[in-house]
GROMACS .gro file of N, CA and C in nm:
model
  273
    1MET      N    1  10.011 -15.283  -9.793
    1MET     CA    2  10.023 -15.420  -9.744
    1MET      C    3  10.141 -15.427  -9.648
    2HIS      N    4  10.118 -15.491  -9.534
    2HIS     CA    5  10.223 -15.504  -9.435
    2HIS      C    6  10.319 -15.616  -9.473
    3SER      N    7  10.443 -15.595  -9.440
    3SER     CA    8  10.540 -15.703  -9.459
    3SER      C    9  10.538 -15.790  -9.334
    4LEU      N   10  10.596 -15.907  -9.345
    4LEU     CA   11  10.603 -15.997  -9.230
    4LEU      C   12  10.681 -15.931  -9.117
    5ALA      N   13  10.789 -15.861  -9.148
    5ALA     CA   14  10.868 -15.794  -9.045
    5ALA      C   15  10.785 -15.690  -8.970
    6GLN      N   16  10.700 -15.615  -9.042
    6GLN     CA   17  10.614 -15.516  -8.977
    6GLN      C   18  10.511 -15.584  -8.887
    7GLU      N   19  10.457 -15.695  -8.934
    7GLU     CA   20  10.361 -15.771  -8.853
    7GLU      C   21  10.425 -15.819  -8.723
    8ILE      N   22  10.548 -15.868  -8.733
    8ILE     CA   23  10.618 -15.918  -8.614
    8ILE      C   24  10.647 -15.804  -8.518
    9ARG      N   25  10.691 -15.690  -8.569
    9ARG     CA   26  10.723 -15.575  -8.484
    9ARG      C   27  10.598 -15.520  -8.414
   10SER      N   28  10.484 -15.528  -8.479
   10SER     CA   29  10.362 -15.472  -8.421
   10SER      C   30  10.287 -15.572  -8.331
   11PHE      N   31  10.339 -15.693  -8.317
   11PHE     CA   32  10.272 -15.796  -8.236
   11PHE      C   33  10.266 -15.753  -8.090
   12SER      N   34  10.153 -15.777  -8.027
   12SER     CA   35  10.136 -15.748  -7.885
   12SER      C   36  10.058 -15.862  -7.821
   13ARG      N   37  10.107 -15.912  -7.709
   13ARG     CA   38  10.035 -16.019  -7.638
   13ARG      C   39   9.900 -15.970  -7.589
   14ALA      N   40   9.888 -15.841  -7.567
   14ALA     CA   41   9.762 -15.785  -7.517
   14ALA      C   42   9.649 -15.803  -7.618
   15ASN      N   43   9.682 -15.817  -7.745
   15ASN     CA   44   9.580 -15.833  -7.849
   15ASN      C   45   9.531 -15.977  -7.863
   16LEU      N   46   9.597 -16.071  -7.797
   16LEU     CA   47   9.557 -16.211  -7.806
   16LEU      C   48   9.430 -16.234  -7.725
   17ARG      N   49   9.347 -16.323  -7.772
   17ARG     CA   50   9.225 -16.362  -7.701
   17ARG      C   51   9.263 -16.448  -7.582
   18LYS      N   52   9.197 -16.429  -7.471
   18LYS     CA   53   9.223 -16.511  -7.351
   18LYS      C   54   9.179 -16.655  -7.379
   19GLN      N   55   9.257 -16.750  -7.335
   19GLN     CA   56   9.231 -16.891  -7.364
   19GLN      C   57   9.228 -16.971  -7.235
   20ARG      N   58   9.133 -17.062  -7.226
   20ARG     CA   59   9.125 -17.157  -7.114
   20ARG      C   60   9.130 -17.297  -7.171
   21THR      N   61   9.209 -17.382  -7.111
   21THR     CA   62   9.219 -17.521  -7.156
   21THR      C   63   9.172 -17.611  -7.044
   22ARG      N   64   9.073 -17.696  -7.073
   22ARG     CA   65   9.024 -17.791  -6.974
   22ARG      C   66   9.091 -17.925  -7.000
   23VAL      N   67   9.159 -17.977  -6.898
   23VAL     CA   68   9.229 -18.105  -6.906
   23VAL      C   69   9.158 -18.204  -6.815
   24THR      N   70   9.128 -18.322  -6.867
   24THR     CA   71   9.069 -18.428  -6.785
   24THR      C   72   9.171 -18.539  -6.772
   25THR      N   73   9.209 -18.571  -6.650
   25THR     CA   74   9.310 -18.674  -6.627
   25THR      C   75   9.248 -18.812  -6.641
   26LEU      N   76   9.332 -18.914  -6.639
   26LEU     CA   77   9.282 -19.051  -6.651
   26LEU      C   78   9.189 -19.090  -6.537
   27THR      N   79   9.208 -19.027  -6.421
   27THR     CA   80   9.122 -19.059  -6.306
   27THR      C   81   8.992 -18.980  -6.308
   28GLY      N   82   8.976 -18.888  -6.404
   28GLY     CA   83   8.853 -18.811  -6.415
   28GLY      C   84   8.862 -18.671  -6.355
   29ARG      N   85   8.976 -18.637  -6.291
   29ARG     CA   86   8.993 -18.502  -6.238
   29ARG      C   87   8.994 -18.402  -6.352
   30ARG      N   88   8.927 -18.289  -6.334
   30ARG     CA   89   8.925 -18.183  -6.436
   30ARG      C   90   9.005 -18.064  -6.386
   31ILE      N   91   9.099 -18.020  -6.468
   31ILE     CA   92   9.185 -17.908  -6.435
   31ILE      C   93   9.169 -17.804  -6.545
   32VAL      N   94   9.156 -17.678  -6.507
   32VAL     CA   95   9.145 -17.568  -6.603
   32VAL      C   96   9.277 -17.491  -6.600
   33GLU      N   97   9.338 -17.478  -6.719
   33GLU     CA   98   9.466 -17.408  -6.731
   33GLU      C   99   9.442 -17.273  -6.799
   34THR      N  100   9.496 -17.167  -6.740
   34THR     CA  101   9.490 -17.034  -6.800
   34THR      C  102   9.626 -16.968  -6.781
   35TRP      N  103   9.659 -16.877  -6.872
   35TRP     CA  104   9.783 -16.801  -6.860
   35TRP      C  105   9.754 -16.668  -6.792
   36ARG      N  106   9.833 -16.634  -6.692
   36ARG     CA  107   9.826 -16.504  -6.625
   36ARG      C  108   9.966 -16.445  -6.631
   37GLY      N  109   9.979 -16.344  -6.716
   37GLY     CA  110  10.113 -16.289  -6.739
   37GLY      C  111  10.196 -16.393  -6.810
   38ALA      N  112  10.309 -16.428  -6.752
   38ALA     CA  113  10.397 -16.529  -6.812
   38ALA      C  114  10.388 -16.661  -6.737
   39CYS      N  115  10.289 -16.676  -6.648
   39CYS     CA  116  10.277 -16.797  -6.566
   39CYS      C  117  10.150 -16.874  -6.601
   40LEU      N  118  10.161 -17.005  -6.599
   40LEU     CA  119  10.046 -17.092  -6.620
   40LEU      C  120   9.977 -17.113  -6.487
   41HIS      N  121   9.848 -17.082  -6.482
   41HIS     CA  122   9.769 -17.098  -6.360
   41HIS      C  123   9.676 -17.218  -6.379
   42MET      N  124   9.676 -17.309  -6.282
   42MET     CA  125   9.591 -17.428  -6.292
   42MET      C  126   9.500 -17.433  -6.171
   43GLU      N  127   9.371 -17.461  -6.198
   43GLU     CA  128   9.276 -17.478  -6.088
   43GLU      C  129   9.190 -17.600  -6.117
   44GLU      N  130   9.158 -17.671  -6.011
   44GLU     CA  131   9.080 -17.794  -6.027
   44GLU      C  132   8.932 -17.761  -6.020
   45GLU      N  133   8.854 -17.821  -6.111
   45GLU     CA  134   8.709 -17.803  -6.108
   45GLU      C  135   8.651 -17.892  -6.000
   46GLU      N  136   8.536 -17.852  -5.951
   46GLU     CA  137   8.470 -17.926  -5.843
   46GLU      C  138   8.425 -18.065  -5.884
   47GLU      N  139   8.362 -18.076  -6.002
   47GLU     CA  140   8.306 -18.203  -6.047
   47GLU      C  141   8.410 -18.286  -6.119
   48ALA      N  142   8.415 -18.414  -6.088
   48ALA     CA  143   8.500 -18.506  -6.164
   48ALA      C  144   8.415 -18.567  -6.276
   49ALA      N  145   8.482 -18.601  -6.385
   49ALA     CA  146   8.411 -18.662  -6.497
   49ALA      C  147   8.369 -18.803  -6.459
   50PRO      N  148   8.243 -18.841  -6.485
   50PRO     CA  149   8.200 -18.977  -6.451
   50PRO      C  150   8.267 -19.080  -6.541
   51GLY      N  151   8.311 -19.190  -6.482
   51GLY     CA  152   8.364 -19.301  -6.561
   51GLY      C  153   8.505 -19.282  -6.612
   52GLY      N  154   8.584 -19.197  -6.551
   52GLY     CA  155   8.722 -19.180  -6.594
   52GLY      C  156   8.738 -19.063  -6.689
   53GLY      N  157   8.862 -19.041  -6.732
   53GLY     CA  158   8.891 -18.922  -6.807
   53GLY      C  159   8.910 -18.939  -6.956
   54PHE      N  160   8.873 -19.051  -7.011
   54PHE     CA  161   8.893 -19.069  -7.154
   54PHE      C  162   8.781 -19.152  -7.213
   55VAL      N  163   8.766 -19.142  -7.342
   55VAL     CA  164   8.666 -19.220  -7.413
   55VAL      C  165   8.742 -19.311  -7.508
   56GLN      N  166   8.718 -19.439  -7.499
   56GLN     CA  167   8.786 -19.535  -7.586
   56GLN      C  168   8.729 -19.524  -7.727
   57ASP      N  169   8.817 -19.508  -7.824
   57ASP     CA  170   8.777 -19.495  -7.964
   57ASP      C  171   8.817 -19.623  -8.037
   58LEU      N  172   8.718 -19.701  -8.077
   58LEU     CA  173   8.745 -19.828  -8.143
   58LEU      C  174   8.732 -19.819  -8.295
   59SER      N  175   8.708 -19.698  -8.347
   59SER     CA  176   8.694 -19.683  -8.491
   59SER      C  177   8.831 -19.689  -8.558
   60ALA      N  178   8.833 -19.735  -8.681
   60ALA     CA  179   8.958 -19.748  -8.755
   60ALA      C  180   9.008 -19.610  -8.798
   61ASP      N  181   9.137 -19.587  -8.786
   61ASP     CA  182   9.202 -19.463  -8.829
   61ASP      C  183   9.265 -19.490  -8.965
   62LEU      N  184   9.195 -19.453  -9.072
   62LEU     CA  185   9.242 -19.484  -9.207
   62LEU      C  186   9.303 -19.363  -9.278
   63GLN      N  187   9.332 -19.258  -9.204
   63GLN     CA  188   9.393 -19.140  -9.266
   63GLN      C  189   9.540 -19.167  -9.297
   64VAL      N  190   9.582 -19.123  -9.416
   64VAL     CA  191   9.720 -19.141  -9.459
   64VAL      C  192   9.773 -19.005  -9.503
   65GLY      N  193   9.889 -18.968  -9.452
   65GLY     CA  194   9.953 -18.844  -9.492
   65GLY      C  195  10.061 -18.872  -9.595
   66VAL      N  196  10.067 -18.792  -9.700
   66VAL     CA  197  10.170 -18.808  -9.803
   66VAL      C  198  10.282 -18.710  -9.769
   67VAL      N  199  10.393 -18.762  -9.715
   67VAL     CA  200  10.507 -18.679  -9.681
   67VAL      C  201  10.584 -18.645  -9.808
   68LYS      N  202  10.616 -18.744  -9.884
   68LYS     CA  203  10.677 -18.732 -10.017
   68LYS      C  204  10.600 -18.830 -10.106
   69PRO      N  205  10.607 -18.818 -10.237
   69PRO     CA  206  10.532 -18.911 -10.321
   69PRO      C  207  10.564 -19.058 -10.291
   70TRP      N  208  10.680 -19.085 -10.239
   70TRP     CA  209  10.722 -19.222 -10.210
   70TRP      C  210  10.722 -19.252 -10.060
   71LEU      N  211  10.677 -19.156  -9.977
   71LEU     CA  212  10.679 -19.173  -9.831
   71LEU      C  213  10.543 -19.137  -9.773
   72LEU      N  214  10.472 -19.237  -9.719
   72LEU     CA  215  10.340 -19.218  -9.659
   72LEU      C  216  10.350 -19.234  -9.509
   73LEU      N  217  10.262 -19.165  -9.437
   73LEU     CA  218  10.259 -19.174  -9.291
   73LEU      C  219  10.116 -19.205  -9.250
   74GLY      N  220  10.098 -19.313  -9.175
   74GLY     CA  221   9.964 -19.352  -9.132
   74GLY      C  222   9.970 -19.448  -9.014
   75SER      N  223   9.855 -19.487  -8.967
   75SER     CA  224   9.846 -19.578  -8.852
   75SER      C  225   9.852 -19.723  -8.899
   76GLN      N  226   9.858 -19.813  -8.800
   76GLN     CA  227   9.856 -19.955  -8.835
   76GLN      C  228   9.720 -19.995  -8.891
   77ASP      N  229   9.615 -19.920  -8.857
   77ASP     CA  230   9.483 -19.947  -8.916
   77ASP      C  231   9.489 -19.927  -9.066
   78ALA      N  232   9.550 -19.817  -9.109
   78ALA     CA  233   9.562 -19.788  -9.252
   78ALA      C  234   9.650 -19.892  -9.321
   79ALA      N  235   9.755 -19.935  -9.254
   79ALA     CA  236   9.847 -20.032  -9.312
   79ALA      C  237   9.781 -20.169  -9.330
   80HIS      N  238   9.680 -20.199  -9.250
   80HIS     CA  239   9.612 -20.329  -9.259
   80HIS      C  240   9.487 -20.324  -9.348
   81ASP      N  241   9.451 -20.206  -9.396
   81ASP     CA  242   9.331 -20.192  -9.478
   81ASP      C  243   9.369 -20.197  -9.626
   82LEU      N  244   9.333 -20.304  -9.694
   82LEU     CA  245   9.372 -20.327  -9.833
   82LEU      C  246   9.322 -20.217  -9.926
   83GLU      N  247   9.201 -20.168  -9.906
   83GLU     CA  248   9.148 -20.062  -9.991
   83GLU      C  249   9.230 -19.933  -9.978
   84THR      N  250   9.269 -19.900  -9.857
   84THR     CA  251   9.351 -19.780  -9.835
   84THR      C  252   9.486 -19.795  -9.903
   85MET      N  253   9.543 -19.914  -9.895
   85MET     CA  254   9.673 -19.938  -9.959
   85MET      C  255   9.661 -19.929 -10.112
   86ARG      N  256   9.553 -19.982 -10.166
   86ARG     CA  257   9.532 -19.973 -10.312
   86ARG      C  258   9.512 -19.827 -10.355
   87LYS      N  259   9.436 -19.753 -10.276
   87LYS     CA  260   9.408 -19.613 -10.308
   87LYS      C  261   9.538 -19.533 -10.318
   88HIS      N  262   9.635 -19.565 -10.235
   88HIS     CA  263   9.763 -19.493 -10.234
   88HIS      C  264   9.871 -19.565 -10.314
   89LYS      N  265   9.830 -19.669 -10.387
   89LYS     CA  266   9.920 -19.745 -10.478
   89LYS      C  267  10.042 -19.803 -10.404
   90VAL      N  268  10.016 -19.853 -10.283
   90VAL     CA  269  10.121 -19.919 -10.207
   90VAL      C  270  10.129 -20.064 -10.254
   91THR      N  271  10.251 -20.108 -10.287
   91THR     CA  272  10.270 -20.246 -10.333
   91THR      C  273  10.365 -20.319 -10.242
   0.00000   0.00000   0.00000
């Protein structure tokens, strides 16, 4: 079994899978980001996204994270939802 120190020493960037990230701006422009060596390379795609670069999400975000038993982290949607507050015993 390898130790963490051995894993770190044997790490090689060459073994990482190549990654491309597609970014869509608010105006609908699409940019593809890739790493070449130690530099970030960005190129713009030909087609712009129709109707802008984002999708409005009107669904309620009721997820609550328990940081400590007495400290919860959530959105204002969760804070306004009585069932969510009862489930987490918030008084």
